[in-house]
Amino acid sequence: MIAGSSPAMTKSSEGKKMKNIQNKWLRGAIPALLLHCSIGTVYCWSIFSQEIANYIGFSKGAVEWAFSFAIFFLGMSAAFLGGLVEKNIHKSSLIASITFALGMAGTGFFIWYGGKCLQAGQPSVLALVGIYISYGFIMGIGLGTGYLSPVKTLMLWFQDKKGLATGLAVAGFGAAKAIASPIMQGMLDNMGPTGIYKMFYILAGVYFVMMFVGHLILAKPEGWVEPQKKTKEEGIIATLKTEPITSYIGIWLMFYINITCGLAIISQEKMIVKCIGLGASAGIISTISALFNAGGRLGFSAWADKMKDRNTIYKMIFALSIISTLIVLFTKGIANGAGNILLIIFVLALIFIVNAGYGGGFSNVPTLLSDHYGMGNISAIHGITLSAWAFAGLSGNQMASYIVNHVGEFVEVSGVKANPTGYQTVLIVTTILYAVAMCLCLFLVRPMKKNAQAAA
């Protein structure tokens, strides 16, 4: 017992400490998981994209743009609404709950409408555009505001372990695919021909309830007072000026490159797995890779808490990505992997490492920014930085698809038509980009200033 303190004071102090610990989870971690585990299901798109294309009578390539638009508007809404999140997390989390659920329901409606038009003999362009607007634009707003809303709150609750806290929430975003994919596949398998649009109605209701509960219980620590700023714009500009602008440019670019490379490889993951003769296990491997994605978000960010310079974690991510891709390139693991256990291990290691690094890149961005620029405008600055995700969402998948369709040729590999040369070329391009990102880490992003935490 502390000298001079009474038993009553000690009990009061212990009670307050216990309450703060409980509030960390009730007001911070749990609502963050409810929000992120809901919006993270955007990555389940590949589960049902072919079914949507078949149901409304358009090509899978045409339908795929809905996912690209969703990621683009996620980044753009985060960039433009970051100031709103900074000002009022309850308003932003409510907007996220409504728009995400509305986008889901709207997608279901336009799938139903497209099916009716196809049955009448003519595919409907309006249905396709409606899916773009619903899944891409409206849901995209929910994605961006829902992604940002709990992040700063978590860092305020867990100021001594910011990386662990944000990693936990963002891991929910990554794990959502692993959790929801088998559920969605089961719904599609058991709800009959009209199950594709009915599934979206059901999911809209379920995710609205989850996100709305998260919205209700999400709260910043009691007594937290936002730093005073003249205007939102002046506050952000003043904050960014606390460090060389080259550091921010470097963070934005390496974040963009990591997402672009991750999406390029992950988008071809299913066909790469088939090339090495594991097509029958593609679903299991996809689930494992999703777990690596989630684990990378939590593991890399928690690890970074113990480092003097959080940027070191990005150097490790890029180094591991470069090494794993070079091994597969030099061994021609994709083309020669079928039946060769060692090469199969190399290819699977590449897939899992890229997924982990992709996730880790996300979870470390807000904490890296807070280390450099403080907590004063972190939601707004984080939102602007997520614009990199928007552009990478368009460039990553499309770059890989272009390479696969224009380099090499599709041949019979392990019983499927695939283009091993094209996939290997994707790895060549991503290796070069990872090397560029490594240079940005080393030479453009400077070690943080000691007074950065106090930046307004």
Tab-separated table of C-alpha atoms in Angstrom:
chain	number	residue	atom	x	y	z
A	1	MET	CA	0.000	0.000	0.000
A	2	ILE	CA	1.219	3.515	-0.775
A	3	ALA	CA	2.240	5.500	2.330
A	4	GLY	CA	-0.485	7.876	3.463
A	5	SER	CA	-3.219	6.280	1.357
A	6	SER	CA	-6.325	4.842	2.986
A	7	PRO	CA	-7.830	1.431	2.115
A	8	ALA	CA	-10.843	3.256	0.676
A	9	MET	CA	-8.652	5.295	-1.661
A	10	THR	CA	-6.807	2.153	-2.763
A	11	LYS	CA	-10.070	0.329	-3.490
A	12	SER	CA	-11.352	3.355	-5.400
A	13	SER	CA	-8.185	3.502	-7.488
A	14	GLU	CA	-8.308	-0.217	-8.201
A	15	GLY	CA	-11.990	0.020	-9.099
A	16	LYS	CA	-11.332	2.864	-11.525
A	17	LYS	CA	-8.473	0.938	-13.112
A	18	MET	CA	-10.667	-2.137	-13.539
A	19	LYS	CA	-13.416	0.001	-15.077
A	20	ASN	CA	-10.953	1.480	-17.578
A	21	ILE	CA	-9.792	-2.005	-18.547
A	22	GLN	CA	-13.405	-3.094	-19.079
A	23	ASN	CA	-14.171	0.052	-21.065
A	24	LYS	CA	-11.190	-0.581	-23.348
A	25	TRP	CA	-12.946	-3.679	-24.588
A	26	LEU	CA	-16.571	-2.596	-24.314
A	27	ARG	CA	-16.128	0.908	-25.743
A	28	GLY	CA	-13.131	0.294	-27.994
A	29	ALA	CA	-12.246	-3.226	-29.103
A	30	ILE	CA	-15.688	-4.882	-29.289
A	31	PRO	CA	-17.394	-2.149	-31.373
A	32	ALA	CA	-14.313	-1.999	-33.621
A	33	LEU	CA	-14.591	-5.735	-34.280
A	34	LEU	CA	-18.340	-5.471	-34.917
A	35	LEU	CA	-17.748	-2.744	-37.486
A	36	HIS	CA	-14.687	-4.253	-39.168
A	37	CYS	CA	-15.957	-7.853	-39.223
A	38	SER	CA	-19.002	-6.526	-41.103
A	39	ILE	CA	-17.362	-4.287	-43.688
A	40	GLY	CA	-14.487	-6.747	-44.210
A	41	THR	CA	-16.905	-9.070	-46.011
A	42	VAL	CA	-16.364	-6.889	-49.085
A	43	TYR	CA	-13.475	-9.290	-49.772
A	44	CYS	CA	-15.959	-12.164	-50.162
A	45	TRP	CA	-16.830	-10.811	-53.602
A	46	SER	CA	-15.091	-13.661	-55.448
A	47	ILE	CA	-17.443	-16.156	-53.742
A	48	PHE	CA	-20.485	-14.889	-55.617
A	49	SER	CA	-19.266	-12.729	-58.527
A	50	GLN	CA	-19.676	-15.533	-61.087
A	51	GLU	CA	-23.165	-16.312	-59.780
A	52	ILE	CA	-24.145	-12.645	-60.155
A	53	ALA	CA	-22.752	-12.574	-63.702
A	54	ASN	CA	-24.735	-15.690	-64.643
A	55	TYR	CA	-27.932	-14.457	-63.001
A	56	ILE	CA	-28.031	-11.056	-64.741
A	57	GLY	CA	-26.498	-12.175	-68.054
A	58	PHE	CA	-23.229	-10.218	-68.122
A	59	SER	CA	-19.609	-11.354	-68.227
A	60	LYS	CA	-17.704	-11.913	-65.024
A	61	GLY	CA	-15.243	-9.217	-66.135
A	62	ALA	CA	-18.031	-6.644	-66.371
A	63	VAL	CA	-19.392	-7.572	-62.945
A	64	GLU	CA	-15.901	-7.499	-61.349
A	65	TRP	CA	-15.823	-3.707	-61.663
A	66	ALA	CA	-18.290	-3.505	-58.761
A	67	PHE	CA	-15.569	-4.721	-56.386
A	68	SER	CA	-12.993	-2.320	-57.852
A	69	PHE	CA	-15.432	0.572	-57.396
A	70	ALA	CA	-16.127	-0.514	-53.804
A	71	ILE	CA	-12.421	-0.327	-52.931
A	72	PHE	CA	-12.016	2.943	-54.828
A	73	PHE	CA	-14.884	4.640	-52.999
A	74	LEU	CA	-13.704	3.155	-49.704
A	75	GLY	CA	-10.485	5.131	-50.086
A	76	MET	CA	-12.155	8.233	-51.463
A	77	SER	CA	-14.847	8.383	-48.777
A	78	ALA	CA	-12.169	7.898	-46.114
A	79	ALA	CA	-10.160	10.738	-47.638
A	80	PHE	CA	-13.086	13.178	-47.874
A	81	LEU	CA	-14.943	12.167	-44.710
A	82	GLY	CA	-11.911	11.762	-42.455
A	83	GLY	CA	-12.630	15.177	-40.964
A	84	LEU	CA	-16.162	14.077	-40.044
A	85	VAL	CA	-14.766	10.980	-38.331
A	86	GLU	CA	-12.309	13.207	-36.457
A	87	LYS	CA	-15.146	15.440	-35.295
A	88	ASN	CA	-17.890	12.928	-34.466
A	89	ILE	CA	-17.335	9.146	-34.433
A	90	HIS	CA	-20.992	8.511	-33.566
A	91	LYS	CA	-22.235	10.302	-36.654
A	92	SER	CA	-19.633	8.621	-38.884
A	93	SER	CA	-20.303	5.121	-37.489
A	94	LEU	CA	-24.057	5.644	-37.977
A	95	ILE	CA	-23.466	6.722	-41.583
A	96	ALA	CA	-21.317	3.613	-42.044
A	97	SER	CA	-24.034	1.324	-40.651
A	98	ILE	CA	-26.767	2.779	-42.861
A	99	THR	CA	-24.824	3.059	-46.126
A	100	PHE	CA	-23.174	-0.362	-45.879
A	101	ALA	CA	-26.498	-2.117	-45.230
A	102	LEU	CA	-28.289	-0.006	-47.849
A	103	GLY	CA	-25.602	-0.860	-50.412
A	104	MET	CA	-25.970	-4.566	-49.626
A	105	ALA	CA	-29.752	-4.435	-49.975
A	106	GLY	CA	-29.503	-2.358	-53.147
A	107	THR	CA	-27.136	-4.899	-54.667
A	108	GLY	CA	-29.676	-7.625	-53.921
A	109	PHE	CA	-32.452	-5.580	-55.534
A	110	PHE	CA	-30.553	-4.957	-58.761
A	111	ILE	CA	-29.510	-8.612	-58.992
A	112	TRP	CA	-33.219	-9.504	-58.718
A	113	TYR	CA	-34.100	-6.881	-61.333
A	114	GLY	CA	-31.354	-8.072	-63.677
A	115	GLY	CA	-32.599	-11.647	-63.368
A	116	LYS	CA	-36.147	-10.593	-64.243
A	117	CYS	CA	-34.912	-8.722	-67.310
A	118	LEU	CA	-32.815	-11.701	-68.434
A	119	GLN	CA	-35.823	-14.011	-68.064
A	120	ALA	CA	-37.712	-11.592	-70.313
A	121	GLY	CA	-34.997	-12.093	-72.916
A	122	GLN	CA	-32.779	-9.018	-72.560
A	123	PRO	CA	-29.942	-8.354	-70.057
A	124	SER	CA	-30.367	-4.976	-68.357
A	125	VAL	CA	-27.552	-2.420	-68.351
A	126	LEU	CA	-29.505	-0.596	-65.637
A	127	ALA	CA	-29.139	-3.649	-63.383
A	128	LEU	CA	-25.365	-3.715	-63.896
A	129	VAL	CA	-25.059	0.030	-63.246
A	130	GLY	CA	-27.301	-0.350	-60.201
A	131	ILE	CA	-24.919	-2.985	-58.801
A	132	TYR	CA	-21.984	-0.637	-59.458
A	133	ILE	CA	-23.749	2.155	-57.572
A	134	SER	CA	-24.993	-0.046	-54.708
A	135	TYR	CA	-21.979	-2.285	-54.094
A	136	GLY	CA	-19.436	0.233	-55.345
A	137	PHE	CA	-20.491	3.765	-54.386
A	138	ILE	CA	-23.050	3.427	-51.544
A	139	MET	CA	-21.345	0.491	-49.846
A	140	GLY	CA	-18.013	2.189	-50.505
A	141	ILE	CA	-19.070	5.117	-48.309
A	142	GLY	CA	-19.946	2.673	-45.555
A	143	LEU	CA	-16.602	0.939	-45.993
A	144	GLY	CA	-14.550	4.126	-45.713
A	145	THR	CA	-16.365	5.655	-42.742
A	146	GLY	CA	-16.730	2.279	-41.023
A	147	TYR	CA	-13.037	1.522	-41.445
A	148	LEU	CA	-11.923	4.850	-39.957
A	149	SER	CA	-14.455	5.320	-37.155
A	150	PRO	CA	-12.994	2.954	-34.520
A	151	VAL	CA	-9.269	3.337	-35.324
A	152	LYS	CA	-8.443	6.554	-33.448
A	153	THR	CA	-10.732	5.511	-30.607
A	154	LEU	CA	-8.735	2.310	-30.169
A	155	MET	CA	-5.427	4.164	-30.186
A	156	LEU	CA	-6.759	6.462	-27.449
A	157	TRP	CA	-7.878	3.534	-25.307
A	158	PHE	CA	-4.643	1.564	-25.836
A	159	GLN	CA	-2.051	4.350	-25.963
A	160	ASP	CA	0.675	2.085	-24.597
A	161	LYS	CA	-0.054	-0.611	-27.216
A	162	LYS	CA	-1.477	1.252	-30.180
A	163	GLY	CA	-0.270	-1.286	-32.713
A	164	LEU	CA	-1.881	-4.201	-30.899
A	165	ALA	CA	-5.161	-2.293	-30.635
A	166	THR	CA	-5.412	-1.207	-34.263
A	167	GLY	CA	-4.109	-4.587	-35.376
A	168	LEU	CA	-6.927	-6.273	-33.482
A	169	ALA	CA	-9.597	-4.207	-35.203
A	170	VAL	CA	-8.071	-4.353	-38.669
A	171	ALA	CA	-7.551	-8.105	-38.171
A	172	GLY	CA	-11.329	-8.271	-37.934
A	173	PHE	CA	-11.487	-6.739	-41.400
A	174	GLY	CA	-9.081	-9.382	-42.705
A	175	ALA	CA	-10.673	-12.303	-40.844
A	176	ALA	CA	-14.160	-11.402	-42.078
A	177	LYS	CA	-13.550	-13.248	-45.343
A	178	ALA	CA	-12.476	-16.441	-43.577
A	179	ILE	CA	-15.505	-16.289	-41.287
A	180	ALA	CA	-18.158	-15.260	-43.817
A	181	SER	CA	-17.053	-17.148	-46.950
A	182	PRO	CA	-18.254	-20.629	-45.880
A	183	ILE	CA	-21.495	-19.118	-44.567
A	184	MET	CA	-22.162	-17.333	-47.852
A	185	GLN	CA	-21.233	-20.434	-49.868
A	186	GLY	CA	-23.611	-22.485	-47.742
A	187	MET	CA	-26.412	-19.984	-48.357
A	188	LEU	CA	-25.815	-20.087	-52.108
A	189	ASP	CA	-25.788	-23.901	-52.105
A	190	ASN	CA	-29.015	-24.245	-50.095
A	191	MET	CA	-31.257	-21.349	-51.151
A	192	GLY	CA	-31.864	-22.414	-54.740
A	193	PRO	CA	-31.589	-20.413	-57.989
A	194	THR	CA	-32.884	-17.194	-56.392
A	195	GLY	CA	-30.543	-17.485	-53.434
A	196	ILE	CA	-28.043	-15.023	-54.865
A	197	TYR	CA	-30.213	-11.935	-54.360
A	198	LYS	CA	-31.969	-13.235	-51.224
A	199	MET	CA	-28.551	-13.700	-49.617
A	200	PHE	CA	-27.833	-9.979	-49.987
A	201	TYR	CA	-31.120	-9.061	-48.279
A	202	ILE	CA	-30.316	-11.341	-45.330
A	203	LEU	CA	-26.737	-10.068	-45.058
A	204	ALA	CA	-27.927	-6.458	-45.189
A	205	GLY	CA	-30.089	-7.052	-42.114
A	206	VAL	CA	-27.457	-9.019	-40.189
A	207	TYR	CA	-24.646	-6.549	-40.832
A	208	PHE	CA	-26.819	-3.549	-40.065
A	209	VAL	CA	-27.601	-4.984	-36.622
A	210	MET	CA	-23.920	-5.761	-35.966
A	211	MET	CA	-22.724	-2.330	-37.093
A	212	PHE	CA	-25.525	-0.461	-35.335
A	213	VAL	CA	-24.682	-2.165	-32.041
A	214	GLY	CA	-21.054	-1.228	-32.624
A	215	HIS	CA	-22.142	2.343	-33.323
A	216	LEU	CA	-24.118	2.500	-30.065
A	217	ILE	CA	-21.321	1.320	-27.774
A	218	LEU	CA	-18.323	2.950	-29.508
A	219	ALA	CA	-16.913	5.784	-27.373
A	220	LYS	CA	-13.662	7.655	-26.757
A	221	PRO	CA	-12.055	7.551	-23.287
A	222	GLU	CA	-13.759	9.703	-20.686
A	223	GLY	CA	-12.038	13.062	-20.351
A	224	TRP	CA	-10.387	13.062	-23.796
A	225	VAL	CA	-10.404	16.585	-25.237
A	226	GLU	CA	-9.603	17.179	-28.890
A	227	PRO	CA	-6.785	19.702	-29.527
A	228	GLN	CA	-8.081	23.106	-30.574
A	229	LYS	CA	-7.627	23.971	-34.263
A	230	LYS	CA	-8.513	27.105	-36.209
A	231	THR	CA	-10.125	25.130	-39.007
A	232	LYS	CA	-10.039	21.530	-40.116
A	233	GLU	CA	-7.870	22.359	-43.137
A	234	GLU	CA	-5.409	24.511	-41.198
A	235	GLY	CA	-5.168	21.801	-38.562
A	236	ILE	CA	-4.250	19.092	-41.061
A	237	ILE	CA	-1.768	21.302	-42.882
A	238	ALA	CA	-0.141	22.389	-39.628
A	239	THR	CA	0.124	18.760	-38.513
A	240	LEU	CA	1.731	17.608	-41.749
A	241	LYS	CA	4.279	20.411	-41.483
A	242	THR	CA	5.652	18.915	-38.250
A	243	GLU	CA	7.599	16.428	-40.413
A	244	PRO	CA	9.250	16.751	-43.856
A	245	ILE	CA	6.560	16.357	-46.527
A	246	THR	CA	8.786	13.753	-48.184
A	247	SER	CA	8.128	11.428	-45.242
A	248	TYR	CA	4.374	11.576	-45.833
A	249	ILE	CA	4.816	11.095	-49.593
A	250	GLY	CA	6.974	8.066	-48.859
A	251	ILE	CA	4.373	6.579	-46.494
A	252	TRP	CA	1.587	7.120	-49.045
A	253	LEU	CA	3.585	5.581	-51.903
A	254	MET	CA	4.819	2.532	-50.017
A	255	PHE	CA	1.273	1.924	-48.734
A	256	TYR	CA	-0.020	2.166	-52.320
A	257	ILE	CA	2.652	-0.205	-53.650
A	258	ASN	CA	2.066	-2.780	-50.925
A	259	ILE	CA	-1.667	-2.880	-51.696
A	260	THR	CA	-1.122	-2.935	-55.473
A	261	CYS	CA	1.315	-5.849	-55.256
A	262	GLY	CA	-0.832	-7.678	-52.723
A	263	LEU	CA	-3.974	-7.410	-54.831
A	264	ALA	CA	-2.076	-8.367	-57.999
A	265	ILE	CA	-0.915	-11.648	-56.456
A	266	ILE	CA	-4.016	-12.375	-54.362
A	267	SER	CA	-6.292	-11.858	-57.392
A	268	GLN	CA	-4.405	-14.642	-59.234
A	269	GLU	CA	-4.113	-16.856	-56.157
A	270	LYS	CA	-6.813	-19.330	-57.161
A	271	MET	CA	-5.305	-20.025	-60.601
A	272	ILE	CA	-1.755	-20.194	-59.208
A	273	VAL	CA	-2.931	-22.845	-56.744
A	274	LYS	CA	-4.496	-24.797	-59.618
A	275	CYS	CA	-1.235	-24.574	-61.578
A	276	ILE	CA	0.648	-26.412	-58.838
A	277	GLY	CA	-1.955	-29.175	-58.763
A	278	LEU	CA	-3.870	-28.121	-55.652
A	279	GLY	CA	-7.115	-27.060	-57.327
A	280	ALA	CA	-9.156	-29.399	-55.135
A	281	SER	CA	-7.770	-27.656	-52.052
A	282	ALA	CA	-8.201	-24.112	-53.390
A	283	GLY	CA	-10.987	-23.308	-50.890
A	284	ILE	CA	-8.961	-24.472	-47.900
A	285	ILE	CA	-5.869	-22.579	-49.091
A	286	SER	CA	-7.980	-19.452	-49.593
A	287	THR	CA	-9.212	-19.693	-46.001
A	288	ILE	CA	-5.674	-20.213	-44.690
A	289	SER	CA	-4.403	-17.226	-46.698
A	290	ALA	CA	-7.234	-15.111	-45.247
A	291	LEU	CA	-6.093	-16.139	-41.772
A	292	PHE	CA	-2.530	-15.117	-42.650
A	293	ASN	CA	-3.963	-11.792	-43.841
A	294	ALA	CA	-5.671	-11.316	-40.480
A	295	GLY	CA	-2.690	-12.640	-38.542
A	296	GLY	CA	-0.358	-10.247	-40.344
A	297	ARG	CA	-2.564	-7.329	-39.343
A	298	LEU	CA	-2.395	-8.281	-35.690
A	299	GLY	CA	1.111	-9.785	-35.516
A	300	PHE	CA	3.068	-7.153	-37.457
A	301	SER	CA	1.369	-4.258	-35.660
A	302	ALA	CA	1.855	-5.781	-32.190
A	303	TRP	CA	5.493	-6.480	-33.069
A	304	ALA	CA	5.956	-2.886	-34.217
A	305	ASP	CA	4.941	-1.667	-30.727
A	306	LYS	CA	8.297	-2.967	-29.497
A	307	MET	CA	10.348	-1.130	-32.138
A	308	LYS	CA	11.883	2.320	-31.787
A	309	ASP	CA	10.935	3.174	-35.357
A	310	ARG	CA	7.659	1.613	-36.562
A	311	ASN	CA	8.801	2.036	-40.165
A	312	THR	CA	11.146	-0.920	-39.561
A	313	ILE	CA	8.159	-3.252	-39.822
A	314	TYR	CA	7.600	-2.140	-43.432
A	315	LYS	CA	11.217	-2.901	-44.269
A	316	MET	CA	10.642	-6.410	-42.940
A	317	ILE	CA	7.400	-6.818	-44.894
A	318	PHE	CA	9.016	-5.753	-48.163
A	319	ALA	CA	12.154	-7.838	-47.551
A	320	LEU	CA	10.097	-10.991	-46.914
A	321	SER	CA	7.927	-10.291	-49.984
A	322	ILE	CA	10.957	-9.778	-52.235
A	323	ILE	CA	12.729	-12.922	-51.007
A	324	SER	CA	9.662	-15.155	-51.370
A	325	THR	CA	8.831	-13.895	-54.878
A	326	LEU	CA	12.445	-14.250	-56.047
A	327	ILE	CA	12.568	-17.862	-54.830
A	328	VAL	CA	9.426	-18.727	-56.818
A	329	LEU	CA	10.751	-16.849	-59.863
A	330	PHE	CA	14.163	-18.515	-59.914
A	331	THR	CA	12.720	-22.006	-59.334
A	332	LYS	CA	9.831	-21.382	-61.776
A	333	GLY	CA	7.660	-22.774	-59.025
A	334	ILE	CA	4.328	-21.932	-60.658
A	335	ALA	CA	5.128	-23.714	-63.941
A	336	ASN	CA	7.055	-26.628	-62.416
A	337	GLY	CA	5.364	-26.958	-59.037
A	338	ALA	CA	2.829	-29.705	-59.769
A	339	GLY	CA	4.053	-32.895	-58.094
A	340	ASN	CA	7.139	-31.232	-56.601
A	341	ILE	CA	6.628	-30.876	-52.846
A	342	LEU	CA	9.485	-28.385	-52.358
A	343	LEU	CA	8.246	-26.055	-55.105
A	344	ILE	CA	4.682	-26.323	-53.805
A	345	ILE	CA	5.941	-25.222	-50.387
A	346	PHE	CA	7.732	-22.250	-51.985
A	347	VAL	CA	4.577	-21.140	-53.832
A	348	LEU	CA	2.331	-21.557	-50.794
A	349	ALA	CA	4.871	-19.681	-48.649
A	350	LEU	CA	4.762	-16.830	-51.171
A	351	ILE	CA	0.963	-16.679	-51.036
A	352	PHE	CA	0.873	-16.723	-47.245
A	353	ILE	CA	3.710	-14.190	-46.823
A	354	VAL	CA	2.150	-11.763	-49.306
A	355	ASN	CA	-1.209	-12.048	-47.528
A	356	ALA	CA	0.419	-11.434	-44.133
A	357	GLY	CA	2.405	-8.453	-45.443
A	358	TYR	CA	-0.666	-7.066	-47.199
A	359	GLY	CA	-2.584	-7.149	-43.908
A	360	GLY	CA	0.341	-5.863	-41.865
A	361	GLY	CA	0.696	-2.885	-44.174
A	362	PHE	CA	-2.860	-1.822	-43.337
A	363	SER	CA	-2.664	-2.189	-39.574
A	364	ASN	CA	0.590	-0.258	-39.213
A	365	VAL	CA	-0.404	2.811	-41.238
A	366	PRO	CA	-2.487	4.613	-38.565
A	367	THR	CA	0.085	3.982	-35.831
A	368	LEU	CA	2.988	4.997	-38.088
A	369	LEU	CA	1.142	8.216	-38.916
A	370	SER	CA	0.376	8.879	-35.249
A	371	ASP	CA	4.053	8.358	-34.369
A	372	HIS	CA	5.056	10.937	-36.954
A	373	TYR	CA	2.199	13.446	-36.675
A	374	GLY	CA	0.576	12.879	-33.270
A	375	MET	CA	-3.075	12.159	-32.465
A	376	GLY	CA	-4.544	15.607	-33.139
A	377	ASN	CA	-5.684	15.005	-36.730
A	378	ILE	CA	-4.991	11.295	-37.086
A	379	SER	CA	-8.429	10.303	-38.458
A	380	ALA	CA	-8.274	12.964	-41.169
A	381	ILE	CA	-4.656	12.172	-42.096
A	382	HIS	CA	-5.350	8.435	-42.036
A	383	GLY	CA	-8.374	9.045	-44.263
A	384	ILE	CA	-6.291	10.971	-46.801
A	385	THR	CA	-3.705	8.191	-46.763
A	386	LEU	CA	-6.396	5.593	-47.504
A	387	SER	CA	-6.794	7.250	-50.904
A	388	ALA	CA	-3.786	5.066	-51.772
A	389	TRP	CA	-6.085	2.080	-51.198
A	390	ALA	CA	-8.605	3.611	-53.597
A	391	PHE	CA	-6.154	3.849	-56.485
A	392	ALA	CA	-4.505	0.513	-55.674
A	393	GLY	CA	-7.951	-1.100	-55.738
A	394	LEU	CA	-8.186	-0.086	-59.390
A	395	SER	CA	-4.586	-0.749	-60.403
A	396	GLY	CA	-3.709	-3.991	-58.593
A	397	ASN	CA	-6.302	-6.401	-60.000
A	398	GLN	CA	-6.412	-4.742	-63.403
A	399	MET	CA	-2.608	-4.764	-63.776
A	400	ALA	CA	-2.449	-8.485	-63.012
A	401	SER	CA	-5.344	-9.271	-65.363
A	402	TYR	CA	-3.725	-7.299	-68.190
A	403	ILE	CA	-0.396	-9.099	-67.760
A	404	VAL	CA	-1.998	-12.551	-67.625
A	405	ASN	CA	-4.085	-11.824	-70.726
A	406	HIS	CA	-1.220	-10.362	-72.787
A	407	VAL	CA	1.930	-12.229	-71.708
A	408	GLY	CA	2.389	-15.933	-72.351
A	409	GLU	CA	-0.488	-18.205	-73.322
A	410	PHE	CA	-3.115	-20.354	-71.666
A	411	VAL	CA	-2.190	-24.028	-71.695
A	412	GLU	CA	-3.393	-27.223	-70.050
A	413	VAL	CA	-1.826	-27.382	-66.573
A	414	SER	CA	-2.926	-29.971	-64.019
A	415	GLY	CA	-6.229	-30.394	-65.813
A	416	VAL	CA	-7.088	-26.663	-66.105
A	417	LYS	CA	-6.432	-23.889	-68.610
A	418	ALA	CA	-3.878	-21.562	-67.064
A	419	ASN	CA	-1.060	-19.175	-67.989
A	420	PRO	CA	2.021	-19.962	-65.841
A	421	THR	CA	4.167	-17.521	-67.829
A	422	GLY	CA	1.673	-14.749	-67.154
A	423	TYR	CA	1.595	-15.453	-63.423
A	424	GLN	CA	5.406	-15.550	-63.303
A	425	THR	CA	5.469	-12.170	-65.100
A	426	VAL	CA	3.128	-10.751	-62.464
A	427	LEU	CA	5.731	-11.790	-59.879
A	428	ILE	CA	8.505	-10.054	-61.831
A	429	VAL	CA	6.546	-6.788	-61.824
A	430	THR	CA	5.602	-7.038	-58.146
A	431	THR	CA	9.206	-7.812	-57.172
A	432	ILE	CA	10.347	-4.616	-58.885
A	433	LEU	CA	7.592	-2.637	-57.155
A	434	TYR	CA	8.446	-4.155	-53.761
A	435	ALA	CA	12.061	-3.095	-54.335
A	436	VAL	CA	10.909	0.465	-55.056
A	437	ALA	CA	8.876	0.416	-51.839
A	438	MET	CA	11.928	-0.778	-49.922
A	439	CYS	CA	13.913	2.194	-51.262
A	440	LEU	CA	11.140	4.531	-50.114
A	441	CYS	CA	11.349	3.003	-46.624
A	442	LEU	CA	15.095	3.406	-46.486
A	443	PHE	CA	15.595	6.835	-48.025
A	444	LEU	CA	12.340	8.837	-48.039
A	445	VAL	CA	10.536	8.036	-44.775
A	446	ARG	CA	12.739	9.587	-42.097
A	447	PRO	CA	12.907	8.283	-38.508
A	448	MET	CA	10.212	10.013	-36.469
A	449	LYS	CA	10.961	13.082	-34.410
A	450	LYS	CA	10.848	12.655	-30.650
A	451	ASN	CA	8.283	15.413	-30.296
A	452	ALA	CA	5.934	13.990	-32.920
A	453	GLN	CA	3.537	12.600	-30.330
A	454	ALA	CA	2.808	16.094	-29.139
A	455	ALA	CA	1.978	17.367	-32.596
A	456	ALA	CA	-1.424	18.971	-32.799
